[in-house]
JSON list of C-alpha atoms in Angstrom, two decimals:
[
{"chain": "A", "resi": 1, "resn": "UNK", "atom": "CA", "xyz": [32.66, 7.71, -14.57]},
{"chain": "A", "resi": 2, "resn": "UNK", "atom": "CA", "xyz": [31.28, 5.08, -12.15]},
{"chain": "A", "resi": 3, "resn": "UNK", "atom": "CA", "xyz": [27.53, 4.15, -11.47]},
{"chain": "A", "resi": 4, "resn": "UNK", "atom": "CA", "xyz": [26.11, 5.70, -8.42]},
{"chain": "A", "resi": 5, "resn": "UNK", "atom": "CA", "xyz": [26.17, 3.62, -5.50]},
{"chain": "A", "resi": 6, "resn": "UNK", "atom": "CA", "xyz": [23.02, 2.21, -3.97]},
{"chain": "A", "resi": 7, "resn": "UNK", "atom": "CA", "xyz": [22.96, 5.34, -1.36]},
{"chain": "A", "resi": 8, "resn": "UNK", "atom": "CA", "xyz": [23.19, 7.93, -4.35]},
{"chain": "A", "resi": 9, "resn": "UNK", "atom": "CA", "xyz": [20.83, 5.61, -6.04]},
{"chain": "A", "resi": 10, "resn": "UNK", "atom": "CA", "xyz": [18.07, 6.19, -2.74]},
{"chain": "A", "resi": 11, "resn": "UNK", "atom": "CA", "xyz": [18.88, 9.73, -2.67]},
{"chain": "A", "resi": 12, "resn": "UNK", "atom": "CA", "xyz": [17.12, 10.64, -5.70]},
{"chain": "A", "resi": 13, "resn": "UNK", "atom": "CA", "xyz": [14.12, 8.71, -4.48]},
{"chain": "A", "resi": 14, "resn": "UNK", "atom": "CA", "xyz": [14.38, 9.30, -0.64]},
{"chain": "A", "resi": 15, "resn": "UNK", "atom": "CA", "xyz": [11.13, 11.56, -0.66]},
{"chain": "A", "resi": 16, "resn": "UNK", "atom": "CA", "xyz": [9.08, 8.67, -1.99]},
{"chain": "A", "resi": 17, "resn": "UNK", "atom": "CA", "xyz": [10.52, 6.19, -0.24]},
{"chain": "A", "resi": 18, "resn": "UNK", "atom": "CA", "xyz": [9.57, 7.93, 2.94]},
{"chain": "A", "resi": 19, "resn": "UNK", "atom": "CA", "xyz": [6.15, 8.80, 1.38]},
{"chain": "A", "resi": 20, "resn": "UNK", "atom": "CA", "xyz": [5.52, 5.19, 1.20]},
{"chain": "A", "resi": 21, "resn": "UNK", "atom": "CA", "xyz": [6.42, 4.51, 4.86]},
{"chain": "A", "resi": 22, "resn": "UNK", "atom": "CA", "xyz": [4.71, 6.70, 5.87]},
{"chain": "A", "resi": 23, "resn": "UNK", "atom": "CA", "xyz": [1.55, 5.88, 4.37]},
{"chain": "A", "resi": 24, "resn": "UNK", "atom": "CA", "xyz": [2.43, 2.06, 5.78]},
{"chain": "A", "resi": 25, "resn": "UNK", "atom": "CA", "xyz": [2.70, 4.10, 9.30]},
{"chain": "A", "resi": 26, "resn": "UNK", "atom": "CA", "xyz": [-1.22, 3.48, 10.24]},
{"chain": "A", "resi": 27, "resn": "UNK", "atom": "CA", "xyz": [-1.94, -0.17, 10.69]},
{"chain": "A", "resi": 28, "resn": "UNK", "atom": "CA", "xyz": [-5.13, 0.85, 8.88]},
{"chain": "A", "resi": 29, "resn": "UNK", "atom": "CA", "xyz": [-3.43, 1.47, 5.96]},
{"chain": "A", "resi": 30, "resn": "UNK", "atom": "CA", "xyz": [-1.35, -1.30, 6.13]},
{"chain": "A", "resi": 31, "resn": "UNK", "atom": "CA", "xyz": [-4.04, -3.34, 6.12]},
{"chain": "A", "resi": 32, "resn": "UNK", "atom": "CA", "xyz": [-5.81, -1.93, 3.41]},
{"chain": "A", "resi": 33, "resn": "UNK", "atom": "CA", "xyz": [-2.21, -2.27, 1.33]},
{"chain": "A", "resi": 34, "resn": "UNK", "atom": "CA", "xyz": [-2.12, -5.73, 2.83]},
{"chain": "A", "resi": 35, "resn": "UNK", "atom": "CA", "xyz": [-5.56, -6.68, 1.30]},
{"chain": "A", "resi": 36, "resn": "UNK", "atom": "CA", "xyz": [-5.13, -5.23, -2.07]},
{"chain": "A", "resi": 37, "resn": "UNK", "atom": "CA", "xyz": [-2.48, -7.34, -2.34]},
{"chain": "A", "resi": 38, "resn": "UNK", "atom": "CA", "xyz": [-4.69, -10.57, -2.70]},
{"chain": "A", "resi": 39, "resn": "UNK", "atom": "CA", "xyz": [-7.04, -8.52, -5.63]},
{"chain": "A", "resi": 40, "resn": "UNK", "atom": "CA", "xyz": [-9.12, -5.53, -6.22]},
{"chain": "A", "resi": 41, "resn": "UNK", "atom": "CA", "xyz": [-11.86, -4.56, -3.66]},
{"chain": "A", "resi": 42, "resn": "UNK", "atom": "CA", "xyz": [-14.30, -1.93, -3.86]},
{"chain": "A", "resi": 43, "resn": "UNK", "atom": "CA", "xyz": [-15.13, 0.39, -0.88]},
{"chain": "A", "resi": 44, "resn": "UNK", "atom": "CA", "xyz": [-17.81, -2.05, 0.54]},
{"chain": "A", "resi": 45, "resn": "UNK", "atom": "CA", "xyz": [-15.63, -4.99, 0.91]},
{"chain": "A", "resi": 46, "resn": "UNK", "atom": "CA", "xyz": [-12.61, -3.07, 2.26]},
{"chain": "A", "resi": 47, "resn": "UNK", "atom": "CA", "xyz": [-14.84, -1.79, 5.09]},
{"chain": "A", "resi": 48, "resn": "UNK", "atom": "CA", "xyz": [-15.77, -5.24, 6.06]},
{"chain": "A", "resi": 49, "resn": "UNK", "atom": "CA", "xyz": [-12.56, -6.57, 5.84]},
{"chain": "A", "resi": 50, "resn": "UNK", "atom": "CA", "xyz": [-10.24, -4.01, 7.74]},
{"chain": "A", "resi": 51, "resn": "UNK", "atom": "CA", "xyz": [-13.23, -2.70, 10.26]},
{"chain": "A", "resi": 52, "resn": "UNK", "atom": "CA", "xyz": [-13.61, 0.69, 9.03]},
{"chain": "A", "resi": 53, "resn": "UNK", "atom": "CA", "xyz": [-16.67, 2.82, 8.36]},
{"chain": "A", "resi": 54, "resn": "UNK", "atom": "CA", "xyz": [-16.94, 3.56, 4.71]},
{"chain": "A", "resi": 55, "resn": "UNK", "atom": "CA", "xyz": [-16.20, 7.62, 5.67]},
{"chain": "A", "resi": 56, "resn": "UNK", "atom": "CA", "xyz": [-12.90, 6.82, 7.65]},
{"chain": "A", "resi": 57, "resn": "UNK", "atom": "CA", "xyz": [-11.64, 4.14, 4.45]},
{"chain": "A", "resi": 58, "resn": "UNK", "atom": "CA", "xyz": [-12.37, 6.53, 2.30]},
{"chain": "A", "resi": 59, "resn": "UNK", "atom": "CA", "xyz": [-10.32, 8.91, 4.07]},
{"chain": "A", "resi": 60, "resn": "UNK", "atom": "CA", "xyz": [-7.34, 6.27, 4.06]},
{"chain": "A", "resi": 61, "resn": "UNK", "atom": "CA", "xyz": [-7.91, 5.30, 0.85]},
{"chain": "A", "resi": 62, "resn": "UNK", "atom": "CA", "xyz": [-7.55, 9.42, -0.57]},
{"chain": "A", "resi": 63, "resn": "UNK", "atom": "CA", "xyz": [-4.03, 9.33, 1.12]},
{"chain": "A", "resi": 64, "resn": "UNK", "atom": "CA", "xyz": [-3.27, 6.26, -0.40]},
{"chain": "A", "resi": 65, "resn": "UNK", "atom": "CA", "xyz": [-4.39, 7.82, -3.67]},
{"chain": "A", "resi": 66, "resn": "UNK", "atom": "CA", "xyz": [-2.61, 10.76, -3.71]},
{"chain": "A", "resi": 67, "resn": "UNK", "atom": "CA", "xyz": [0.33, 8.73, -2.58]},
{"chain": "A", "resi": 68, "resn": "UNK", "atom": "CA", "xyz": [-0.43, 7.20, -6.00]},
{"chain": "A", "resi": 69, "resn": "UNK", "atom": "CA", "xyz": [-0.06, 4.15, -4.02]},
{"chain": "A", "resi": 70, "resn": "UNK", "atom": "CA", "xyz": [-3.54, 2.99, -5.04]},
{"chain": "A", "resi": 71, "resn": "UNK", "atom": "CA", "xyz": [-5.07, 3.10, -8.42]},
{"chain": "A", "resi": 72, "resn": "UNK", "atom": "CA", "xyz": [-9.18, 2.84, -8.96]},
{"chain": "A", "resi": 73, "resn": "UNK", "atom": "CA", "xyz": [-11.09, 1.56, -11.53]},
{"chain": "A", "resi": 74, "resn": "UNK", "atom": "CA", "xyz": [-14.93, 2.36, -12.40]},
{"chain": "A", "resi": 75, "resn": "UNK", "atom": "CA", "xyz": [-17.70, 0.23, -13.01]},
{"chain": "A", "resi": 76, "resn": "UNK", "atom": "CA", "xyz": [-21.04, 1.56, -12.72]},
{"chain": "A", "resi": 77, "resn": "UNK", "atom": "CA", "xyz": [-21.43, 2.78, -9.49]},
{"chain": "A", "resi": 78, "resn": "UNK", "atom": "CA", "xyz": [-18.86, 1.06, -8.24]},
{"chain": "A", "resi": 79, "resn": "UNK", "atom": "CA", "xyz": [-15.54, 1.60, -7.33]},
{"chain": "A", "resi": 80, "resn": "UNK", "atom": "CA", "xyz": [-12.63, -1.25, -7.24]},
{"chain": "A", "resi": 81, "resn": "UNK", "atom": "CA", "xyz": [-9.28, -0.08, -5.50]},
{"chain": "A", "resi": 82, "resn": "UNK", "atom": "CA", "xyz": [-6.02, -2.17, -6.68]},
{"chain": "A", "resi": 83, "resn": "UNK", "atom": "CA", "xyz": [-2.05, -1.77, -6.08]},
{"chain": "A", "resi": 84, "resn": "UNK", "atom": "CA", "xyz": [-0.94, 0.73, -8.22]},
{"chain": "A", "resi": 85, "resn": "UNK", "atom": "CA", "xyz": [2.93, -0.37, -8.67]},
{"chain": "A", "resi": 86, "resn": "UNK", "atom": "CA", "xyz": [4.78, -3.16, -8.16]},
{"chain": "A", "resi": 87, "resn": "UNK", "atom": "CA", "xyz": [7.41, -1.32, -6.12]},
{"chain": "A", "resi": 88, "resn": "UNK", "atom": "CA", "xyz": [4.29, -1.25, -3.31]},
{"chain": "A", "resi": 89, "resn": "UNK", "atom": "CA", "xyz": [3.87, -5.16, -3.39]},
{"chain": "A", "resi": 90, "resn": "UNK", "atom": "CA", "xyz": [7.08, -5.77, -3.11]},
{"chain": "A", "resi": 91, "resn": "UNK", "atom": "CA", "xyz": [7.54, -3.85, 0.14]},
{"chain": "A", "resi": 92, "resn": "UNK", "atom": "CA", "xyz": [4.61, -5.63, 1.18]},
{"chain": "A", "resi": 93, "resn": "UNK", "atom": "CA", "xyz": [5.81, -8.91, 0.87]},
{"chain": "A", "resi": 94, "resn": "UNK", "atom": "CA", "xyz": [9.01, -8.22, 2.42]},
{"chain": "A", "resi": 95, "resn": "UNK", "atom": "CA", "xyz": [6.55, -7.29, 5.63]},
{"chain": "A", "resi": 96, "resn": "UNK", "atom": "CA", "xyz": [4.71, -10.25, 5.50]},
{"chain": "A", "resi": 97, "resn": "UNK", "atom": "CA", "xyz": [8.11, -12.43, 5.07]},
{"chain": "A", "resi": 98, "resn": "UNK", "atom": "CA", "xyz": [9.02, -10.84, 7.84]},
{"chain": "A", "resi": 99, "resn": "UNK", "atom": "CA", "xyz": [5.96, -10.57, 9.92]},
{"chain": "A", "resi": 100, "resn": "UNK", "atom": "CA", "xyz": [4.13, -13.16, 8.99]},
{"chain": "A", "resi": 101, "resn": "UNK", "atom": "CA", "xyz": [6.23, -16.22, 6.94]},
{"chain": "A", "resi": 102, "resn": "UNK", "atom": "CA", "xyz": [7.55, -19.00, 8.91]},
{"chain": "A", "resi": 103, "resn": "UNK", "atom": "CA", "xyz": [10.59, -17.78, 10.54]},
{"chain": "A", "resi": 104, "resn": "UNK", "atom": "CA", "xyz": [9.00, -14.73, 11.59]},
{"chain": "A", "resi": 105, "resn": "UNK", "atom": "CA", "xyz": [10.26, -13.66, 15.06]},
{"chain": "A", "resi": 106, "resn": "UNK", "atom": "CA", "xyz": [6.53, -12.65, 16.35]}
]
């Protein structure tokens, strides 16, 4: 039997793929992806950062959670947001390479 080809491959994982797309959909989102990539930020910072009232990020930062696209970490009162996979900051820098990097066609 041969492997499955790279479109069998994205068939079994089509629904997250799209899930993750989606979520990268709102430029808010994006941004808040785009900022976790540099390190872990609590609610506070984010706000500052991406320009959002603390009720609307935490809004975008639920989806991202359920998305399990963000993982959170406690301390005290305080709660840090980070990347929760890999897979995420790789799609990420594939934006920003071609987006952002020096032969970007902006």
């Amino acid at each position: 039997m041969s492997a499955p080809s790279e479109f069998e491959l994205l068939q079994e994982r089509a629904t997250e793929a799209s899930e993750l797309l989606s979520a990268m959909s709102s430029p808010k989102r994006l941004l808040i992806l785009c900022k976790l990539v540099e390190d872990e930020m609590s609610v506070l910072d984010l706000a500052g950062e991406v320009d959002l009232s603390q009720p609307a990020l935490s809004q975008h930062l639920a989806k991202l959670r359920n998305l399990k696209l963000v993982k959170t970490r406690r301390d005290g009162n305080v709660i840090y947001y980070s990347l929760a996979s890999g897979e995420v900051e790789a799609v990420l820098h594939t934006l920003y390479g071609i987006y952002c990097g020096p032969d970007s066609v902006a």
